[in-house]
Amino acid sequence: MAEKSAGGEEQGWKQERFTKALSIASTVLPQRDLITLLLLTPSLHRTLLSYPSLWQVIDLRERTKAGHRLVAAVALPRYRHVRQINLEFGQDVEDKHLELIKNKYSSSLQHLDNLNLNGCQKISDKGVEAITSVSPSLKIFSTYWNVRITDVSIQNLVKNCKNVVDLNLSGCKNITDHSMQLIADNYQDLESLNITRCIRINDFGLDHILNSCSSLQSLNLYALSRFTDKVYSKISLLPHLRVLDLCGAQNLSDEGLASIAKCKKLVSLNLTWCICITDAGVLAVAQNCTSLNLLSLFGIVGVTDKSLEALSSSCGSTLETLDVNGCINIKRRRREELLQLFPHVKCFKVHS
């Protein structure tokens, strides 16, 4: 009898250890593998479902019939506390799928805080309205490369989701200054904004952002050539800014860059094709931004070895990525020569 009792205790101990090990391993497994495990045995199925933390992500990135799969997933009880949905480049995601979720499964998205719609080009303002109306906890919203959405989507976003801190509108070419004003008025705690190639945004719109969103840590203005020094100089109003992408800022002058250099917490600065910049602007950066980890001066013919010497003195110990390709007036730009000035650089190319 005692032997049976001991055997039962040992079996229970093994089961407990197995369950604990499984729960730990499951947290690092891809979601597709996790779903496969559900099908192995009823016992394993019950064990996995007993851990709600395993079912907080729906990852349909690059999947076929992603819209249908999303509806099917949120209908399942295990996803009733989902926090992240990734539909990046998922195929066949349409407004009708998001509207169906709104109408039938709205309670499942009450805890959603991260929504990735990158590359979902069949989604319009109608779909954005539907999904944001049932996602009050949303903090991170990304809809890269969607030319169908307009300012109407931003109107619905700010109305329905009050806590957004990370917003990616890269490639949304129909977004205008009106959206920038809405964002500035409603998201003063915004930490990251990407408006790459949002070509209808002018100084007026960016000015609203810079005056209101002082918590910004990352600002991406890639391929936006219409801004002027008048608004570039106001980037200095962002005391917490760490990442700034100004690739293609053709109107940025040394004076404007000197103002930007007042953002002393910058660790990443992309000045690729900022063709008006000379040594004077880079010297201001070297003097103030002493923690730079990444710097691209690609294609700037106005900078010389003088800039590199100043940068070496100020942030030679922190720079790990430095791109001076195309800077024809920098004479010491061979890799071996750069490593003498910047011994920690591992990457010599940002622009491609």
Tab-separated table of C-alpha atoms in Angstrom:
chain	number	residue	atom	x	y	z
A	1	MET	CA	0.000	0.000	0.000
A	2	ALA	CA	2.834	2.331	0.938
A	3	GLU	CA	4.547	1.508	-2.359
A	4	LYS	CA	1.429	2.466	-4.307
A	5	SER	CA	1.184	5.735	-2.404
A	6	ALA	CA	4.827	6.517	-3.092
A	7	GLY	CA	4.344	5.653	-6.746
A	8	GLY	CA	1.352	7.951	-6.977
A	9	GLU	CA	3.268	10.810	-5.371
A	10	GLU	CA	6.138	10.295	-7.762
A	11	GLN	CA	3.770	10.275	-10.734
A	12	GLY	CA	2.130	13.451	-9.479
A	13	TRP	CA	5.520	15.062	-9.000
A	14	LYS	CA	6.553	14.117	-12.542
A	15	GLN	CA	3.284	15.477	-13.935
A	16	GLU	CA	3.764	18.724	-12.044
A	17	ARG	CA	7.328	19.090	-13.312
A	18	PHE	CA	6.233	18.261	-16.854
A	19	THR	CA	3.425	20.821	-16.722
A	20	LYS	CA	5.764	23.499	-15.416
A	21	ALA	CA	8.420	22.743	-18.041
A	22	LEU	CA	5.784	22.762	-20.765
A	23	SER	CA	4.410	26.115	-19.674
A	24	ILE	CA	7.903	27.651	-19.795
A	25	ALA	CA	8.749	26.132	-23.174
A	26	SER	CA	5.426	27.195	-24.644
A	27	THR	CA	6.148	30.860	-23.997
A	28	VAL	CA	9.011	30.795	-26.519
A	29	LEU	CA	7.411	28.568	-29.134
A	30	PRO	CA	6.038	30.111	-32.325
A	31	GLN	CA	2.256	30.285	-32.197
A	32	ARG	CA	1.884	27.784	-35.032
A	33	ASP	CA	3.867	25.194	-33.041
A	34	LEU	CA	1.790	25.946	-29.954
A	35	ILE	CA	-1.420	25.232	-31.862
A	36	THR	CA	0.087	21.992	-33.173
A	37	LEU	CA	0.747	20.886	-29.576
A	38	LEU	CA	-2.951	21.309	-28.814
A	39	LEU	CA	-3.736	18.476	-31.182
A	40	LEU	CA	-1.382	15.879	-29.700
A	41	THR	CA	-3.316	14.602	-26.668
A	42	PRO	CA	-6.392	15.675	-24.655
A	43	SER	CA	-4.204	16.030	-21.561
A	44	LEU	CA	-1.778	18.334	-23.344
A	45	HIS	CA	-4.702	20.283	-24.756
A	46	ARG	CA	-6.130	20.872	-21.265
A	47	THR	CA	-2.742	21.799	-19.845
A	48	LEU	CA	-2.013	24.396	-22.507
A	49	LEU	CA	-5.456	25.965	-22.256
A	50	SER	CA	-4.979	26.351	-18.503
A	51	TYR	CA	-2.358	29.036	-19.149
A	52	PRO	CA	-4.167	32.171	-20.459
A	53	SER	CA	-0.842	33.956	-20.938
A	54	LEU	CA	-0.063	31.612	-23.844
A	55	TRP	CA	-3.029	32.877	-25.821
A	56	GLN	CA	-2.475	36.616	-25.776
A	57	VAL	CA	-1.062	36.782	-29.326
A	58	ILE	CA	-2.699	36.046	-32.675
A	59	ASP	CA	0.072	35.950	-35.273
A	60	LEU	CA	-1.169	35.699	-38.866
A	61	ARG	CA	1.791	37.417	-40.465
A	62	GLU	CA	2.055	36.545	-44.167
A	63	ARG	CA	-0.621	33.868	-43.820
A	64	THR	CA	-3.114	33.066	-46.566
A	65	LYS	CA	-6.800	33.737	-45.807
A	66	ALA	CA	-5.644	35.805	-42.834
A	67	GLY	CA	-8.972	37.613	-42.514
A	68	HIS	CA	-10.922	34.360	-42.213
A	69	ARG	CA	-8.335	32.934	-39.807
A	70	LEU	CA	-8.573	36.040	-37.623
A	71	VAL	CA	-12.352	35.776	-37.288
A	72	ALA	CA	-12.045	32.078	-36.472
A	73	ALA	CA	-9.397	32.783	-33.823
A	74	VAL	CA	-11.212	35.540	-31.926
A	75	ALA	CA	-14.299	33.313	-31.819
A	76	LEU	CA	-12.382	30.833	-29.648
A	77	PRO	CA	-12.662	31.227	-25.846
A	78	ARG	CA	-8.894	30.877	-25.403
A	79	TYR	CA	-8.332	34.215	-27.153
A	80	ARG	CA	-10.783	36.206	-25.055
A	81	HIS	CA	-7.866	38.138	-23.507
A	82	VAL	CA	-5.799	38.626	-26.663
A	83	ARG	CA	-3.362	41.538	-26.388
A	84	GLN	CA	-1.557	41.456	-29.733
A	85	ILE	CA	-2.760	40.833	-33.284
A	86	ASN	CA	-0.237	40.711	-36.118
A	87	LEU	CA	-1.688	40.725	-39.640
A	88	GLU	CA	1.439	42.088	-41.333
A	89	PHE	CA	1.234	41.247	-45.049
A	90	GLY	CA	-1.485	38.738	-44.289
A	91	GLN	CA	-3.463	37.899	-47.413
A	92	ASP	CA	-7.168	38.559	-47.932
A	93	VAL	CA	-7.752	40.763	-44.893
A	94	GLU	CA	-10.761	42.916	-45.736
A	95	ASP	CA	-13.112	45.381	-44.081
A	96	LYS	CA	-15.794	42.701	-43.846
A	97	HIS	CA	-13.649	40.614	-41.507
A	98	LEU	CA	-13.049	43.514	-39.123
A	99	GLU	CA	-16.727	44.467	-39.231
A	100	LEU	CA	-17.722	40.893	-38.385
A	101	ILE	CA	-15.438	40.965	-35.360
A	102	LYS	CA	-17.019	44.241	-34.271
A	103	ASN	CA	-20.529	42.853	-34.595
A	104	LYS	CA	-20.020	39.375	-33.102
A	105	TYR	CA	-16.831	39.197	-31.046
A	106	SER	CA	-16.199	42.693	-29.710
A	107	SER	CA	-15.656	41.457	-26.151
A	108	SER	CA	-12.539	39.546	-27.240
A	109	LEU	CA	-10.626	42.718	-28.119
A	110	GLN	CA	-11.146	44.713	-24.942
A	111	HIS	CA	-7.563	43.996	-23.841
A	112	LEU	CA	-5.931	44.391	-27.265
A	113	ASP	CA	-2.997	46.812	-26.998
A	114	ASN	CA	-0.958	46.044	-30.149
A	115	LEU	CA	-2.440	45.893	-33.661
A	116	ASN	CA	-0.299	45.447	-36.776
A	117	LEU	CA	-2.079	45.993	-40.106
A	118	ASN	CA	1.100	46.572	-42.127
A	119	GLY	CA	0.598	45.843	-45.803
A	120	CYS	CA	-3.122	45.046	-45.449
A	121	GLN	CA	-4.035	47.127	-48.467
A	122	LYS	CA	-7.635	45.952	-48.741
A	123	ILE	CA	-8.515	47.622	-45.468
A	124	SER	CA	-10.079	51.074	-45.747
A	125	ASP	CA	-11.326	53.699	-43.300
A	126	LYS	CA	-14.377	51.482	-42.793
A	127	GLY	CA	-12.268	48.608	-41.481
A	128	VAL	CA	-10.163	50.839	-39.239
A	129	GLU	CA	-13.333	52.278	-37.711
A	130	ALA	CA	-14.655	48.789	-37.030
A	131	ILE	CA	-11.557	47.392	-35.344
A	132	THR	CA	-10.675	50.495	-33.316
A	133	SER	CA	-14.243	50.829	-32.022
A	134	VAL	CA	-13.822	47.574	-30.087
A	135	SER	CA	-10.169	48.054	-29.045
A	136	PRO	CA	-10.251	50.703	-26.296
A	137	SER	CA	-6.939	49.553	-24.772
A	138	LEU	CA	-4.896	49.948	-27.959
A	139	LYS	CA	-1.421	51.434	-27.424
A	140	ILE	CA	0.469	50.404	-30.575
A	141	PHE	CA	-1.101	50.829	-34.015
A	142	SER	CA	0.759	50.181	-37.250
A	143	THR	CA	-0.696	50.418	-40.749
A	144	TYR	CA	2.312	50.708	-43.025
A	145	TRP	CA	1.803	50.961	-46.794
A	146	ASN	CA	-1.944	51.500	-46.938
A	147	VAL	CA	-2.962	54.086	-49.524
A	148	ARG	CA	-6.687	53.554	-48.916
A	149	ILE	CA	-6.914	55.021	-45.461
A	150	THR	CA	-7.408	58.757	-45.015
A	151	ASP	CA	-7.790	61.272	-42.207
A	152	VAL	CA	-11.105	59.556	-41.398
A	153	SER	CA	-9.161	56.601	-39.979
A	154	ILE	CA	-7.213	58.889	-37.668
A	155	GLN	CA	-10.443	60.569	-36.577
A	156	ASN	CA	-11.797	57.183	-35.537
A	157	LEU	CA	-8.517	56.137	-33.950
A	158	VAL	CA	-8.318	59.151	-31.644
A	159	LYS	CA	-12.027	58.856	-30.824
A	160	ASN	CA	-11.930	55.165	-29.945
A	161	CYS	CA	-8.406	54.569	-28.621
A	162	LYS	CA	-7.240	57.089	-26.039
A	163	ASN	CA	-3.939	55.513	-25.000
A	164	VAL	CA	-1.929	55.182	-28.221
A	165	VAL	CA	1.804	55.781	-27.688
A	166	ASP	CA	3.262	54.178	-30.838
A	167	LEU	CA	1.867	55.054	-34.276
A	168	ASN	CA	3.177	53.913	-37.660
A	169	LEU	CA	1.553	55.545	-40.703
A	170	SER	CA	4.465	54.943	-43.052
A	171	GLY	CA	3.409	55.055	-46.695
A	172	CYS	CA	-0.152	56.209	-45.969
A	173	LYS	CA	-0.065	58.827	-48.695
A	174	ASN	CA	-3.587	60.154	-48.143
A	175	ILE	CA	-2.898	61.250	-44.571
A	176	THR	CA	-2.754	65.052	-44.320
A	177	ASP	CA	-1.995	67.835	-41.851
A	178	HIS	CA	-5.457	67.335	-40.381
A	179	SER	CA	-4.392	63.940	-39.033
A	180	MET	CA	-1.290	65.486	-37.494
A	181	GLN	CA	-3.461	68.029	-35.715
A	182	LEU	CA	-5.749	65.261	-34.421
A	183	ILE	CA	-2.766	63.260	-33.177
A	184	ALA	CA	-1.227	66.304	-31.505
A	185	ASP	CA	-4.491	67.195	-29.778
A	186	ASN	CA	-5.183	63.686	-28.488
A	187	TYR	CA	-1.856	61.906	-28.001
A	188	GLN	CA	0.397	64.193	-25.988
A	189	ASP	CA	2.078	61.118	-24.498
A	190	LEU	CA	2.992	59.700	-27.926
A	191	GLU	CA	6.450	58.094	-27.855
A	192	SER	CA	6.940	56.940	-31.445
A	193	LEU	CA	5.658	58.345	-34.744
A	194	ASN	CA	6.493	57.173	-38.263
A	195	ILE	CA	5.149	59.264	-41.158
A	196	THR	CA	7.571	58.052	-43.823
A	197	ARG	CA	6.404	59.057	-47.305
A	198	CYS	CA	3.221	60.716	-46.026
A	199	ILE	CA	3.727	63.274	-48.777
A	200	ARG	CA	0.666	65.410	-48.039
A	201	ILE	CA	1.997	66.505	-44.658
A	202	ASN	CA	3.569	69.968	-44.558
A	203	ASP	CA	5.214	72.222	-41.982
A	204	PHE	CA	1.782	73.049	-40.540
A	205	GLY	CA	1.042	69.450	-39.577
A	206	LEU	CA	4.477	68.584	-38.220
A	207	ASP	CA	4.504	71.815	-36.237
A	208	HIS	CA	1.438	70.638	-34.310
A	209	ILE	CA	3.199	67.388	-33.439
A	210	LEU	CA	6.399	69.059	-32.265
A	211	ASN	CA	4.553	71.588	-30.118
A	212	SER	CA	2.324	69.029	-28.396
A	213	CYS	CA	4.048	65.633	-28.312
A	214	SER	CA	7.052	66.368	-26.124
A	215	SER	CA	7.333	62.723	-25.011
A	216	LEU	CA	8.410	61.545	-28.461
A	217	GLN	CA	11.440	59.241	-28.375
A	218	SER	CA	11.371	58.147	-32.023
A	219	LEU	CA	10.432	60.266	-35.052
A	220	ASN	CA	10.673	58.982	-38.614
A	221	LEU	CA	10.438	61.615	-41.374
A	222	TYR	CA	12.030	59.485	-44.094
A	223	ALA	CA	11.543	60.665	-47.701
A	224	LEU	CA	9.691	63.861	-46.815
A	225	SER	CA	11.366	66.694	-48.680
A	226	ARG	CA	8.749	69.439	-48.242
A	227	PHE	CA	9.560	70.457	-44.675
A	228	THR	CA	11.621	73.590	-44.066
A	229	ASP	CA	14.043	74.794	-41.426
A	230	LYS	CA	11.180	76.634	-39.759
A	231	VAL	CA	9.754	73.339	-38.538
A	232	TYR	CA	13.017	71.354	-38.401
A	233	SER	CA	14.295	73.774	-35.772
A	234	LYS	CA	11.345	72.868	-33.539
A	235	ILE	CA	12.522	69.276	-33.269
A	236	SER	CA	14.660	70.718	-30.473
A	237	LEU	CA	11.427	70.848	-28.428
A	238	LEU	CA	11.655	67.057	-27.975
A	239	PRO	CA	13.914	66.533	-24.945
A	240	HIS	CA	13.492	62.740	-24.891
A	241	LEU	CA	14.152	62.126	-28.586
A	242	ARG	CA	16.495	59.183	-29.175
A	243	VAL	CA	15.850	58.121	-32.784
A	244	LEU	CA	15.467	60.571	-35.687
A	245	ASP	CA	15.295	59.690	-39.376
A	246	LEU	CA	15.632	62.664	-41.741
A	247	CYS	CA	16.677	60.778	-44.870
A	248	GLY	CA	16.010	62.986	-47.880
A	249	ALA	CA	15.491	66.217	-45.931
A	250	GLN	CA	16.699	68.359	-48.814
A	251	ASN	CA	15.779	71.668	-47.172
A	252	LEU	CA	17.539	71.004	-43.875
A	253	SER	CA	20.352	73.524	-43.372
A	254	ASP	CA	23.260	73.643	-40.938
A	255	GLU	CA	21.257	76.060	-38.826
A	256	GLY	CA	18.334	73.663	-38.644
A	257	LEU	CA	20.645	70.755	-37.788
A	258	ALA	CA	22.286	72.810	-35.052
A	259	SER	CA	18.853	73.246	-33.467
A	260	ILE	CA	18.146	69.523	-33.756
A	261	ALA	CA	21.490	68.808	-32.094
A	262	LYS	CA	20.034	70.239	-28.878
A	263	CYS	CA	18.322	66.849	-28.531
A	264	LYS	CA	21.228	65.509	-26.510
A	265	LYS	CA	19.713	62.061	-25.957
A	266	LEU	CA	19.908	61.139	-29.642
A	267	VAL	CA	21.415	57.711	-30.247
A	268	SER	CA	20.351	57.245	-33.874
A	269	LEU	CA	20.450	59.982	-36.538
A	270	ASN	CA	19.903	59.382	-40.237
A	271	LEU	CA	20.982	62.340	-42.394
A	272	THR	CA	21.194	60.413	-45.664
A	273	TRP	CA	20.844	62.746	-48.667
A	274	CYS	CA	20.511	65.868	-46.515
A	275	ILE	CA	22.357	67.676	-49.290
A	276	CYS	CA	22.533	71.150	-47.743
A	277	ILE	CA	24.492	70.011	-44.690
A	278	THR	CA	28.159	70.903	-44.295
A	279	ASP	CA	30.790	70.510	-41.600
A	280	ALA	CA	29.162	73.313	-39.613
A	281	GLY	CA	26.017	71.279	-38.975
A	282	VAL	CA	27.862	68.046	-38.212
A	283	LEU	CA	30.176	69.849	-35.786
A	284	ALA	CA	27.088	70.965	-33.835
A	285	VAL	CA	25.967	67.337	-33.693
A	286	ALA	CA	29.398	66.232	-32.519
A	287	GLN	CA	29.418	68.848	-29.794
A	288	ASN	CA	25.994	68.011	-28.366
A	289	CYS	CA	25.063	64.439	-29.277
A	290	THR	CA	27.763	62.477	-27.519
A	291	SER	CA	25.879	59.179	-27.219
A	292	LEU	CA	25.303	58.446	-30.890
A	293	ASN	CA	25.237	54.770	-31.781
A	294	LEU	CA	24.145	55.199	-35.412
A	295	LEU	CA	24.896	58.033	-37.820
A	296	SER	CA	24.400	58.188	-41.567
A	297	LEU	CA	25.897	61.009	-43.632
A	298	PHE	CA	25.432	59.097	-46.889
A	299	GLY	CA	25.645	61.263	-50.016
A	300	ILE	CA	26.477	64.546	-48.273
A	301	VAL	CA	29.261	66.187	-50.260
A	302	GLY	CA	29.531	69.169	-47.917
A	303	VAL	CA	31.184	67.251	-45.093
A	304	THR	CA	34.903	66.643	-44.836
A	305	ASP	CA	37.416	64.866	-42.596
A	306	LYS	CA	36.970	67.716	-40.156
A	307	SER	CA	33.520	66.333	-39.288
A	308	LEU	CA	34.892	62.853	-38.699
A	309	GLU	CA	37.612	64.123	-36.399
A	310	ALA	CA	35.068	65.993	-34.301
A	311	LEU	CA	32.750	62.982	-34.177
A	312	SER	CA	35.633	60.742	-33.193
A	313	SER	CA	36.422	62.966	-30.225
A	314	SER	CA	32.821	63.156	-29.001
A	315	CYS	CA	31.253	59.794	-29.779
A	316	GLY	CA	34.064	57.619	-31.068
A	317	SER	CA	33.468	55.196	-28.213
A	318	THR	CA	29.719	54.842	-28.803
A	319	LEU	CA	29.282	54.752	-32.595
A	320	GLU	CA	28.701	51.246	-33.920
A	321	THR	CA	27.081	52.166	-37.257
A	322	LEU	CA	28.551	54.886	-39.476
A	323	ASP	CA	27.722	55.468	-43.145
A	324	VAL	CA	29.842	57.998	-45.052
A	325	ASN	CA	29.476	56.381	-48.462
A	326	GLY	CA	29.184	58.995	-51.178
A	327	CYS	CA	30.768	61.699	-49.013
A	328	ILE	CA	33.364	62.453	-51.664
A	329	ASN	CA	35.069	65.212	-49.675
A	330	ILE	CA	35.857	62.884	-46.814
A	331	LYS	CA	39.232	61.547	-47.866
A	332	ARG	CA	39.753	59.071	-45.027
A	333	ARG	CA	36.694	56.942	-45.613
A	334	ARG	CA	38.179	53.530	-46.248
A	335	ARG	CA	37.107	50.994	-43.643
A	336	GLU	CA	40.574	50.677	-42.127
A	337	GLU	CA	40.855	54.455	-41.755
A	338	LEU	CA	37.396	54.767	-40.225
A	339	LEU	CA	38.190	52.084	-37.662
A	340	GLN	CA	41.148	54.112	-36.461
A	341	LEU	CA	38.744	56.921	-35.569
A	342	PHE	CA	35.769	54.749	-34.574
A	343	PRO	CA	37.077	51.428	-33.239
A	344	HIS	CA	33.629	50.098	-32.265
A	345	VAL	CA	31.948	50.523	-35.648
A	346	LYS	CA	30.627	47.221	-36.970
A	347	CYS	CA	28.334	48.438	-39.766
A	348	PHE	CA	29.437	50.820	-42.503
A	349	LYS	CA	26.249	50.983	-44.526
A	350	VAL	CA	22.799	52.264	-43.577
A	351	HIS	CA	21.489	53.468	-46.909
A	352	SER	CA	20.723	50.892	-49.578
